[in-house]
mmCIF file of C-alpha atoms in Angstrom:
data_model
loop_
_atom_site.group_PDB
_atom_site.id
_atom_site.type_symbol
_atom_site.label_atom_id
_atom_site.label_comp_id
_atom_site.label_asym_id
_atom_site.label_seq_id
_atom_site.Cartn_x
_atom_site.Cartn_y
_atom_site.Cartn_z
ATOM 1 C CA MET A 1 22.113 -8.164 -9.441
ATOM 2 C CA ALA A 2 21.643 -11.282 -6.899
ATOM 3 C CA LEU A 3 19.470 -11.409 -4.064
ATOM 4 C CA ASP A 4 21.051 -10.323 -0.275
ATOM 5 C CA THR A 5 22.901 -14.180 0.568
ATOM 6 C CA PRO A 6 24.167 -14.236 3.405
ATOM 7 C CA LYS A 7 26.441 -16.917 4.058
ATOM 8 C CA THR A 8 23.906 -18.301 7.088
ATOM 9 C CA ASN A 9 20.428 -19.069 5.926
ATOM 10 C CA SER A 10 19.276 -16.200 4.717
ATOM 11 C CA LEU A 11 15.523 -17.534 5.173
ATOM 12 C CA GLY A 12 16.584 -17.231 8.912
ATOM 13 C CA PHE A 13 16.180 -20.788 10.057
ATOM 14 C CA ALA A 14 19.646 -22.707 11.503
ATOM 15 C CA LYS A 15 20.060 -25.198 9.788
ATOM 16 C CA ALA A 16 21.668 -25.980 6.007
ATOM 17 C CA PRO A 17 19.526 -24.580 3.277
ATOM 18 C CA ALA A 18 19.179 -27.813 1.492
ATOM 19 C CA ASP A 19 17.627 -28.879 4.896
ATOM 20 C CA THR A 20 14.882 -26.107 4.038
ATOM 21 C CA ARG A 21 12.281 -26.756 2.163
ATOM 22 C CA VAL A 22 10.701 -23.785 0.721
ATOM 23 C CA VAL A 23 7.000 -23.525 -1.042
ATOM 24 C CA VAL A 24 7.196 -20.794 -3.638
ATOM 25 C CA ALA A 25 3.887 -19.542 -4.669
ATOM 26 C CA MET A 26 4.388 -19.236 -8.861
ATOM 27 C CA SER A 27 2.416 -16.733 -10.944
ATOM 28 C CA GLY A 28 3.779 -17.865 -13.594
ATOM 29 C CA GLY A 29 5.554 -14.591 -13.927
ATOM 30 C CA VAL A 30 9.049 -12.938 -14.019
ATOM 31 C CA ASP A 31 8.384 -12.006 -9.808
ATOM 32 C CA SER A 32 7.881 -15.410 -8.845
ATOM 33 C CA SER A 33 9.874 -16.769 -10.866
ATOM 34 C CA VAL A 34 12.966 -15.212 -10.343
ATOM 35 C CA VAL A 35 12.243 -16.072 -6.651
ATOM 36 C CA ALA A 36 12.136 -19.920 -7.260
ATOM 37 C CA ALA A 37 15.305 -19.729 -9.195
ATOM 38 C CA HIS A 38 17.232 -17.464 -6.824
ATOM 39 C CA LEU A 39 15.960 -19.978 -3.709
ATOM 40 C CA ALA A 40 16.623 -23.334 -5.458
ATOM 41 C CA ASP A 41 20.201 -21.590 -7.066
ATOM 42 C CA GLN A 42 20.594 -21.267 -2.652
ATOM 43 C CA GLY A 43 20.404 -24.203 -2.616
ATOM 44 C CA TYR A 44 17.172 -24.252 -1.045
ATOM 45 C CA ASP A 45 14.516 -27.309 -1.208
ATOM 46 C CA VAL A 46 12.300 -25.957 -3.549
ATOM 47 C CA VAL A 47 8.684 -26.765 -4.149
ATOM 48 C CA GLY A 48 6.733 -24.855 -6.834
ATOM 49 C CA VAL A 49 3.443 -23.804 -6.391
ATOM 50 C CA THR A 50 0.843 -22.814 -8.897
ATOM 51 C CA LEU A 51 -2.675 -22.258 -8.337
ATOM 52 C CA GLN A 52 -5.511 -22.728 -11.299
ATOM 53 C CA LEU A 53 -7.955 -20.036 -10.625
ATOM 54 C CA TYR A 54 -10.611 -19.411 -13.167
ATOM 55 C CA ASP A 55 -11.926 -21.631 -16.309
ATOM 56 C CA HIS A 56 -8.510 -22.588 -18.710
ATOM 57 C CA GLY A 57 -10.450 -21.918 -22.057
ATOM 58 C CA ALA A 58 -10.924 -17.800 -21.057
ATOM 59 C CA ALA A 59 -7.693 -17.334 -19.467
ATOM 60 C CA LEU A 60 -5.345 -18.856 -22.639
ATOM 61 C CA ALA A 61 -6.982 -16.119 -24.561
ATOM 62 C CA LYS A 62 -6.148 -12.892 -22.491
ATOM 63 C CA LYS A 63 -2.950 -11.605 -22.239
ATOM 64 C CA GLY A 64 -0.828 -10.506 -18.883
ATOM 65 C CA ALA A 65 -3.782 -12.293 -16.773
ATOM 66 C CA CYS A 66 -2.043 -14.843 -13.886
ATOM 67 C CA CYS A 67 -2.947 -18.100 -12.388
ATOM 68 C CA ALA A 68 -4.081 -19.896 -15.246
ATOM 69 C CA GLY A 69 -3.488 -20.782 -19.074
ATOM 70 C CA ILE A 70 -0.201 -19.682 -20.580
ATOM 71 C CA ASP A 71 0.600 -18.531 -16.893
ATOM 72 C CA ILE A 72 0.705 -22.221 -15.119
ATOM 73 C CA HIS A 73 2.456 -23.233 -18.761
ATOM 74 C CA ASP A 74 5.514 -20.798 -17.626
ATOM 75 C CA ALA A 75 5.408 -21.571 -14.349
ATOM 76 C CA ARG A 76 5.923 -25.624 -14.903
ATOM 77 C CA ARG A 77 8.431 -24.625 -17.599
ATOM 78 C CA VAL A 78 10.515 -22.449 -14.706
ATOM 79 C CA ALA A 79 10.844 -25.653 -12.471
ATOM 80 C CA GLU A 80 11.987 -27.619 -15.065
ATOM 81 C CA GLU A 81 14.499 -25.372 -16.199
ATOM 82 C CA ARG A 82 15.876 -25.177 -12.903
ATOM 83 C CA GLY A 83 15.264 -28.417 -11.406
ATOM 84 C CA PHE A 84 12.820 -28.523 -8.634
ATOM 85 C CA PRO A 85 9.350 -30.168 -8.413
ATOM 86 C CA HIS A 86 6.125 -28.186 -9.264
ATOM 87 C CA TYR A 87 2.263 -28.639 -8.350
ATOM 88 C CA VAL A 88 -0.637 -27.530 -9.827
ATOM 89 C CA LEU A 89 -3.845 -26.766 -7.655
ATOM 90 C CA ASP A 90 -6.866 -26.457 -8.869
ATOM 91 C CA TYR A 91 -8.442 -24.002 -6.885
ATOM 92 C CA GLU A 92 -11.405 -22.725 -9.096
ATOM 93 C CA ASN A 93 -14.263 -23.415 -6.876
ATOM 94 C CA ILE A 94 -12.763 -22.005 -3.657
ATOM 95 C CA PHE A 95 -11.674 -18.400 -5.090
ATOM 96 C CA LYS A 96 -15.201 -18.515 -6.786
ATOM 97 C CA ASP A 97 -16.659 -18.629 -3.830
ATOM 98 C CA ALA A 98 -14.066 -16.488 -1.403
ATOM 99 C CA VAL A 99 -13.557 -13.775 -4.305
ATOM 100 C CA ILE A 100 -15.533 -13.715 -7.645
ATOM 101 C CA ASP A 101 -18.846 -13.968 -5.507
ATOM 102 C CA GLU A 102 -17.851 -10.896 -3.385
ATOM 103 C CA PHE A 103 -16.632 -9.314 -6.420
ATOM 104 C CA ALA A 104 -19.938 -9.540 -8.178
ATOM 105 C CA ASP A 105 -22.009 -8.555 -5.326
ATOM 106 C CA SER A 106 -20.073 -5.774 -3.767
ATOM 107 C CA TYR A 107 -19.928 -4.153 -7.481
ATOM 108 C CA LEU A 108 -24.213 -3.884 -7.246
ATOM 109 C CA GLY A 109 -24.256 -3.007 -4.027
ATOM 110 C CA GLY A 110 -22.782 0.149 -5.195
ATOM 111 C CA ALA A 111 -18.759 -0.714 -3.442
ATOM 112 C CA THR A 112 -15.372 -0.384 -5.222
ATOM 113 C CA PRO A 113 -14.320 -3.994 -4.454
ATOM 114 C CA VAL A 114 -10.576 -5.023 -4.469
ATOM 115 C CA PRO A 115 -10.635 -8.841 -5.007
ATOM 116 C CA CYS A 116 -6.580 -8.973 -5.326
ATOM 117 C CA ILE A 117 -6.883 -8.124 -1.728
ATOM 118 C CA ARG A 118 -9.671 -10.761 -0.836
ATOM 119 C CA CYS A 119 -7.068 -13.339 -3.375
ATOM 120 C CA ASN A 120 -4.156 -12.836 -0.694
ATOM 121 C CA GLU A 121 -6.177 -13.149 2.287
ATOM 122 C CA ARG A 122 -8.373 -15.640 1.147
ATOM 123 C CA VAL A 123 -7.090 -18.193 -0.575
ATOM 124 C CA LYS A 124 -2.812 -17.494 -1.247
ATOM 125 C CA PHE A 125 -2.455 -16.929 2.734
ATOM 126 C CA LYS A 126 -4.692 -19.137 3.702
ATOM 127 C CA ASP A 127 -5.208 -22.265 2.108
ATOM 128 C CA LEU A 128 -2.608 -22.098 -0.264
ATOM 129 C CA LEU A 129 -0.271 -21.317 2.783
ATOM 130 C CA GLU A 130 -1.750 -24.424 4.815
ATOM 131 C CA THR A 131 -1.094 -26.743 1.741
ATOM 132 C CA ALA A 132 2.622 -24.845 2.065
ATOM 133 C CA ARG A 133 2.369 -26.420 5.568
ATOM 134 C CA ASP A 134 1.168 -29.409 4.332
ATOM 135 C CA LEU A 135 3.870 -30.426 2.270
ATOM 136 C CA ASP A 136 6.475 -29.979 5.384
ATOM 137 C CA ALA A 137 7.599 -26.387 4.321
ATOM 138 C CA ASP A 138 9.608 -24.338 6.246
ATOM 139 C CA CYS A 139 8.087 -21.412 4.808
ATOM 140 C CA MET A 140 6.709 -19.898 2.009
ATOM 141 C CA ALA A 141 7.819 -17.135 -0.241
ATOM 142 C CA THR A 142 6.184 -15.369 -2.939
ATOM 143 C CA GLY A 143 6.577 -12.890 -5.646
ATOM 144 C CA HIS A 144 5.453 -9.415 -3.863
ATOM 145 C CA TYR A 145 7.017 -6.216 -3.455
ATOM 146 C CA ILE A 146 7.285 -5.837 0.523
ATOM 147 C CA GLN A 147 9.445 -6.567 3.567
ATOM 148 C CA ARG A 148 9.575 -9.085 6.485
ATOM 149 C CA LYS A 149 11.781 -7.613 8.986
ATOM 150 C CA ASP A 150 11.965 -8.941 12.551
ATOM 151 C CA GLY A 151 11.696 -6.303 15.073
ATOM 152 C CA PRO A 152 11.522 -6.466 18.961
ATOM 153 C CA ASP A 153 8.012 -8.530 19.061
ATOM 154 C CA GLY A 154 8.180 -10.309 16.169
ATOM 155 C CA PRO A 155 8.095 -10.112 12.213
ATOM 156 C CA GLU A 156 6.953 -6.556 11.436
ATOM 157 C CA LEU A 157 5.861 -5.532 7.351
ATOM 158 C CA HIS A 158 7.254 -2.879 5.922
ATOM 159 C CA SER A 159 6.812 -1.533 2.865
ATOM 160 C CA ALA A 160 8.649 -2.404 -0.678
ATOM 161 C CA GLU A 161 12.033 -0.563 -0.833
ATOM 162 C CA ASP A 162 11.485 0.236 -4.616
ATOM 163 C CA ALA A 163 8.262 2.778 -3.735
ATOM 164 C CA SER A 164 6.967 2.120 -7.440
ATOM 165 C CA ARG A 165 6.362 -1.229 -7.065
ATOM 166 C CA ASP A 166 5.037 -1.342 -3.402
ATOM 167 C CA GLN A 167 2.676 -3.658 -2.647
ATOM 168 C CA SER A 168 1.857 -3.067 0.778
ATOM 169 C CA TYR A 169 -1.764 -1.875 -0.140
ATOM 170 C CA PHE A 170 -2.980 -5.215 -1.181
ATOM 171 C CA LEU A 171 -1.678 -6.703 1.090
ATOM 172 C CA PHE A 172 -2.705 -5.290 4.750
ATOM 173 C CA SER A 173 -4.843 -8.233 6.053
ATOM 174 C CA THR A 174 -1.730 -10.617 6.515
ATOM 175 C CA THR A 175 -1.629 -11.648 9.822
ATOM 176 C CA PRO A 176 0.874 -11.938 12.266
ATOM 177 C CA GLU A 177 0.755 -15.646 12.371
ATOM 178 C CA GLN A 178 0.741 -15.683 8.679
ATOM 179 C CA LEU A 179 3.585 -13.615 9.009
ATOM 180 C CA GLU A 180 5.665 -15.801 10.605
ATOM 181 C CA PHE A 181 5.276 -19.119 8.094
ATOM 182 C CA LEU A 182 6.097 -16.066 5.000
ATOM 183 C CA ARG A 183 9.205 -14.560 3.083
ATOM 184 C CA PHE A 184 8.810 -11.659 0.490
ATOM 185 C CA PRO A 185 12.577 -12.163 -1.141
ATOM 186 C CA LEU A 186 12.047 -9.576 -3.797
ATOM 187 C CA GLY A 187 11.296 -6.690 -1.548
ATOM 188 C CA HIS A 188 14.892 -4.628 -0.394
ATOM 189 C CA LEU A 189 15.130 -5.042 -4.476
ATOM 190 C CA PRO A 190 15.390 -1.552 -5.599
ATOM 191 C CA SER A 191 13.952 -1.798 -8.987
ATOM 192 C CA LYS A 192 11.916 -3.882 -11.397
ATOM 193 C CA ASP A 193 14.912 -4.077 -14.106
ATOM 194 C CA ALA A 194 16.912 -5.534 -10.799
ATOM 195 C CA THR A 195 14.586 -8.240 -11.027
ATOM 196 C CA ARG A 196 14.143 -8.485 -14.679
ATOM 197 C CA GLU A 197 18.420 -8.519 -14.481
ATOM 198 C CA MET A 198 18.331 -11.523 -11.831
ATOM 199 C CA ALA A 199 15.716 -13.874 -15.313
ATOM 200 C CA ALA A 200 18.055 -12.627 -17.392
ATOM 201 C CA GLU A 201 21.476 -14.050 -15.843
ATOM 202 C CA TYR A 202 19.278 -17.292 -14.872
ATOM 203 C CA GLY A 203 17.964 -17.262 -18.459
ATOM 204 C CA LEU A 204 14.185 -17.927 -17.611
ATOM 205 C CA SER A 205 12.324 -18.112 -20.647
ATOM 206 C CA VAL A 206 10.275 -15.180 -19.218
ATOM 207 C CA ALA A 207 13.166 -12.786 -18.384
ATOM 208 C CA ASP A 208 11.049 -10.464 -20.657
ATOM 209 C CA LYS A 209 7.175 -11.542 -20.065
ATOM 210 C CA PRO A 210 4.812 -8.422 -19.585
ATOM 211 C CA ASP A 211 3.804 -7.833 -16.191
ATOM 212 C CA SER A 212 -0.187 -8.882 -15.289
ATOM 213 C CA GLN A 213 -2.540 -6.073 -15.985
ATOM 214 C CA ASP A 214 -5.830 -5.460 -14.409
ATOM 215 C CA ILE A 215 -8.160 -7.784 -12.431
ATOM 216 C CA CYS A 216 -6.954 -11.953 -13.072
ATOM 217 C CA PHE A 217 -10.628 -12.609 -14.278
ATOM 218 C CA VAL A 218 -11.797 -9.501 -15.419
ATOM 219 C CA PRO A 219 -11.144 -9.431 -19.564
ATOM 220 C CA ASP A 220 -9.969 -5.899 -20.210
ATOM 221 C CA GLY A 221 -11.132 -4.259 -17.476
ATOM 222 C CA ASN A 222 -14.686 -4.423 -17.943
ATOM 223 C CA TYR A 223 -15.875 -5.336 -15.089
ATOM 224 C CA ALA A 224 -19.743 -4.448 -16.018
ATOM 225 C CA ALA A 225 -19.535 -7.307 -18.240
ATOM 226 C CA VAL A 226 -18.407 -10.133 -15.715
ATOM 227 C CA ILE A 227 -21.452 -9.159 -13.508
ATOM 228 C CA GLU A 228 -23.620 -9.128 -15.991
ATOM 229 C CA LYS A 229 -21.939 -12.808 -16.884
ATOM 230 C CA LEU A 230 -21.788 -14.019 -12.998
ATOM 231 C CA ARG A 231 -25.617 -12.125 -12.280
ATOM 232 C CA PRO A 232 -27.571 -11.664 -15.084
ATOM 233 C CA GLY A 233 -30.235 -9.856 -15.113
ATOM 234 C CA SER A 234 -29.374 -7.894 -12.042
ATOM 235 C CA VAL A 235 -27.635 -4.818 -13.278
ATOM 236 C CA GLU A 236 -31.253 -2.307 -14.311
ATOM 237 C CA PRO A 237 -31.628 0.899 -15.622
ATOM 238 C CA GLY A 238 -32.337 4.170 -14.009
ATOM 239 C CA GLU A 239 -31.400 7.870 -13.543
ATOM 240 C CA ILE A 240 -29.013 10.032 -12.662
ATOM 241 C CA VAL A 241 -29.381 12.722 -10.768
ATOM 242 C CA HIS A 242 -27.642 15.932 -9.613
ATOM 243 C CA ALA A 243 -27.241 16.445 -5.385
ATOM 244 C CA ASP A 244 -29.409 19.335 -5.833
ATOM 245 C CA GLY A 245 -32.498 16.373 -6.988
ATOM 246 C CA ARG A 246 -32.758 17.609 -10.750
ATOM 247 C CA VAL A 247 -33.173 14.789 -13.042
ATOM 248 C CA LEU A 248 -29.840 15.538 -15.520
ATOM 249 C CA GLY A 249 -30.082 11.548 -17.547
ATOM 250 C CA THR A 250 -30.068 7.692 -17.182
ATOM 251 C CA HIS A 251 -28.295 5.291 -17.077
ATOM 252 C CA THR A 252 -27.742 1.357 -17.875
ATOM 253 C CA GLY A 253 -27.208 -0.242 -14.471
ATOM 254 C CA VAL A 254 -25.228 1.528 -11.206
ATOM 255 C CA ILE A 255 -22.213 -0.937 -12.165
ATOM 256 C CA HIS A 256 -20.610 1.093 -14.685
ATOM 257 C CA TYR A 257 -19.609 4.454 -12.714
ATOM 258 C CA THR A 258 -17.386 4.420 -9.391
ATOM 259 C CA ILE A 259 -17.093 7.874 -6.952
ATOM 260 C CA GLY A 260 -15.515 10.195 -8.649
ATOM 261 C CA GLN A 261 -15.974 9.506 -11.859
ATOM 262 C CA ARG A 262 -16.134 12.580 -14.422
ATOM 263 C CA ARG A 263 -15.410 11.229 -17.439
ATOM 264 C CA GLY A 264 -18.542 8.985 -19.609
ATOM 265 C CA LEU A 265 -21.283 10.188 -17.645
ATOM 266 C CA GLY A 266 -23.840 10.593 -20.253
ATOM 267 C CA ILE A 267 -25.140 14.654 -19.160
ATOM 268 C CA GLY A 268 -23.146 16.507 -21.486
ATOM 269 C CA GLY A 269 -23.876 20.547 -22.241
ATOM 270 C CA LEU A 270 -23.515 21.597 -18.643
ATOM 271 C CA SER A 271 -21.271 24.364 -17.566
ATOM 272 C CA ASP A 272 -18.969 22.758 -14.886
ATOM 273 C CA PRO A 273 -17.603 19.541 -14.335
ATOM 274 C CA LEU A 274 -19.526 17.305 -12.461
ATOM 275 C CA TYR A 275 -18.273 13.962 -10.922
ATOM 276 C CA VAL A 276 -20.245 10.728 -9.301
ATOM 277 C CA VAL A 277 -20.629 11.537 -5.782
ATOM 278 C CA LYS A 278 -22.606 9.063 -4.576
ATOM 279 C CA LEU A 279 -24.634 5.523 -5.812
ATOM 280 C CA ASP A 280 -28.127 4.921 -4.780
ATOM 281 C CA VAL A 281 -28.214 1.382 -4.956
ATOM 282 C CA GLU A 282 -31.725 0.863 -3.786
ATOM 283 C CA ASN A 283 -33.243 3.527 -6.002
ATOM 284 C CA ARG A 284 -30.900 2.721 -8.611
ATOM 285 C CA GLN A 285 -30.149 6.305 -8.914
ATOM 286 C CA VAL A 286 -26.440 7.369 -9.715
ATOM 287 C CA ILE A 287 -25.985 11.317 -8.114
ATOM 288 C CA VAL A 288 -23.938 13.500 -9.656
ATOM 289 C CA GLY A 289 -22.316 16.801 -8.144
ATOM 290 C CA PRO A 290 -19.573 19.571 -7.871
ATOM 291 C CA ARG A 291 -16.075 18.499 -7.097
ATOM 292 C CA GLU A 292 -16.228 19.798 -3.866
ATOM 293 C CA MET A 293 -18.881 17.266 -2.656
ATOM 294 C CA LEU A 294 -16.303 14.303 -2.765
ATOM 295 C CA SER A 295 -14.487 15.696 0.086
ATOM 296 C CA THR A 296 -14.259 13.101 2.865
ATOM 297 C CA ARG A 297 -12.529 13.541 6.006
ATOM 298 C CA ILE A 298 -14.391 10.732 8.224
ATOM 299 C CA VAL A 299 -13.709 6.883 7.375
ATOM 300 C CA PRO A 300 -15.224 4.777 8.613
ATOM 301 C CA VAL A 301 -13.407 1.047 8.885
ATOM 302 C CA ARG A 302 -14.430 -2.225 9.819
ATOM 303 C CA GLU A 303 -12.350 -5.677 9.219
ATOM 304 C CA ILE A 304 -9.525 -4.290 10.971
ATOM 305 C CA ASN A 305 -6.813 -6.226 10.845
ATOM 306 C CA TRP A 306 -4.222 -4.800 13.229
ATOM 307 C CA LEU A 307 -0.733 -5.219 13.479
ATOM 308 C CA GLY A 308 1.037 -3.045 16.043
ATOM 309 C CA ASN A 309 2.792 -4.338 19.128
ATOM 310 C CA GLU A 310 -0.010 -2.735 21.487
ATOM 311 C CA PRO A 311 -3.440 -3.674 21.463
ATOM 312 C CA PHE A 312 -5.524 -2.073 19.020
ATOM 313 C CA THR A 313 -7.656 -0.623 21.462
ATOM 314 C CA SER A 314 -5.186 0.016 24.226
ATOM 315 C CA ARG A 315 -5.613 3.383 23.004
ATOM 316 C CA GLU A 316 -7.910 5.905 22.340
ATOM 317 C CA GLU A 317 -6.707 7.473 19.439
ATOM 318 C CA TRP A 318 -3.404 5.927 16.561
ATOM 319 C CA HIS A 319 -1.671 9.029 15.455
ATOM 320 C CA LEU A 320 -0.470 7.223 11.481
ATOM 321 C CA SER A 321 -1.024 7.945 8.230
ATOM 322 C CA VAL A 322 -3.083 5.967 5.773
ATOM 323 C CA LYS A 323 -3.843 4.871 2.046
ATOM 324 C CA VAL A 324 -7.810 5.071 0.935
ATOM 325 C CA ARG A 325 -6.915 3.800 -2.626
ATOM 326 C CA SER A 326 -3.979 2.205 -3.799
ATOM 327 C CA THR A 327 -2.264 4.885 -5.825
ATOM 328 C CA ARG A 328 -2.558 7.467 -3.359
ATOM 329 C CA PRO A 329 0.606 8.423 -1.186
ATOM 330 C CA PRO A 330 0.023 8.094 2.738
ATOM 331 C CA ARG A 331 -1.402 10.980 4.025
ATOM 332 C CA GLU A 332 -1.370 11.519 7.718
ATOM 333 C CA ALA A 333 -4.779 10.897 10.275
ATOM 334 C CA VAL A 334 -6.009 10.174 13.474
ATOM 335 C CA VAL A 335 -7.652 6.133 13.963
ATOM 336 C CA ARG A 336 -9.418 6.180 16.623
ATOM 337 C CA PRO A 337 -10.822 2.884 17.722
ATOM 338 C CA LEU A 338 -14.423 1.486 18.122
ATOM 339 C CA SER A 339 -13.667 -2.254 18.751
ATOM 340 C CA GLU A 340 -10.933 -4.637 18.005
ATOM 341 C CA THR A 341 -12.324 -4.576 14.379
ATOM 342 C CA THR A 342 -14.214 -1.285 13.755
ATOM 343 C CA ALA A 343 -12.440 2.431 13.670
ATOM 344 C CA GLU A 344 -13.289 5.719 12.751
ATOM 345 C CA VAL A 345 -10.032 7.473 10.681
ATOM 346 C CA GLU A 346 -9.882 11.296 10.507
ATOM 347 C CA LEU A 347 -7.821 12.361 7.595
ATOM 348 C CA LEU A 348 -6.095 15.585 8.593
ATOM 349 C CA SER A 349 -6.074 16.857 5.140
ATOM 350 C CA PRO A 350 -9.674 15.486 3.267
ATOM 351 C CA GLU A 351 -9.467 13.134 0.067
ATOM 352 C CA ASP A 352 -10.922 13.177 -2.729
ATOM 353 C CA GLY A 353 -13.761 9.583 -3.679
ATOM 354 C CA VAL A 354 -13.142 7.493 -1.248
ATOM 355 C CA SER A 355 -15.027 4.652 -1.844
ATOM 356 C CA PRO A 356 -16.703 2.004 -0.101
ATOM 357 C CA GLY A 357 -15.200 -1.103 -0.843
ATOM 358 C CA GLN A 358 -11.536 0.159 -0.502
ATOM 359 C CA ALA A 359 -9.312 -0.441 1.572
ATOM 360 C CA CYS A 360 -7.974 1.991 4.475
ATOM 361 C CA VAL A 361 -4.437 0.611 4.864
ATOM 362 C CA PHE A 362 -2.469 2.221 8.166
ATOM 363 C CA TYR A 363 1.651 3.134 7.854
ATOM 364 C CA GLU A 364 3.807 4.481 10.383
ATOM 365 C CA THR A 365 3.916 7.574 9.752
ATOM 366 C CA GLY A 366 7.546 8.875 8.251
ATOM 367 C CA GLY A 367 8.169 5.445 8.409
ATOM 368 C CA SER A 368 8.265 1.950 6.492
ATOM 369 C CA ARG A 369 5.853 -0.350 9.313
ATOM 370 C CA ILE A 370 2.215 -1.073 7.646
ATOM 371 C CA PHE A 371 0.305 -1.522 10.972
ATOM 372 C CA GLY A 372 -2.635 -3.181 9.094
ATOM 373 C CA GLY A 373 -5.744 -1.720 7.809
ATOM 374 C CA GLY A 374 -9.072 -2.854 6.922
ATOM 375 C CA TRP A 375 -12.259 -1.992 4.396
ATOM 376 C CA ILE A 376 -13.860 1.288 4.217
ATOM 377 C CA TRP A 377 -17.718 0.979 4.353
ATOM 378 C CA LYS A 378 -20.549 3.257 3.727
ATOM 379 C CA GLY A 379 -21.576 4.069 7.960
#
């Protein structure tokens, strides 16, 4: 299956593809490889760039990662197969300072961070995008499943055609200036199968490569082990306490728990199921209680990136839908601006397990447009 290729420049430029330089952010996976191959096939002046984000040795031993080890090799091989230049940039120090350190500190502070969003915001769509400009590129293309559409007031961000692949939750912090320069050629495809079909048609060596899983620098999803390595001695034991004040047991560190967690609490023998309802880092306590205590209606949000046509503070209320976790569908809400970058979000239907450190992303109710979003905090 082919991507839509109109007779005019498919990336929106009034010149021939051969005169249009596109930097493609190549992670080594099938998605970005298909983007690069397709644009090269269309005749664009493609330059592939891969970021080496963390230790080569550890990355080589880990399957399902991205931006290191075997993935760098795979990206380079695709570039050789399709005949365009490819560069590897060492961003390990930038990635550690901008993403990994905050991840560790947020977990130690009782939050549940989303480092993939920070990576897009602070590394890929910031430093890499500037590198693309330095290479005299007209735009930068990625393999993300999201759509960029031209609106009456400029480019708009929209959900992917395939809702099961949509990555808008992880890209809400994309600014209007970045959106001008970015392109997402896969966003309109009906399914991931269509992408793999294209990879096979182009004969790409990564056509059957599995998708990346978990956070790239967290082996086997063991967050606690990574944090203990990054911050030795910072994980301390404490008590598991019922919301009514009863001490039910002990734990080896608050970082081993998340809001809404039920399994693995180590407090068996109780008649009613209990959930983690709060993490009290200062007192090293994991607070548990009945499920109804997880129900949240008011969500404080800060560091808001707004993508609407009107200024965020031009209204007292915005009636939108919001996602408070990447795996949940948008729910209708009222967003009340407190400043240009802070708001109170009222969920019309309460949600369980709303956690500080997660994103709250704003969507057009009944539509596909993303109006930005921000970060949930404790208030």
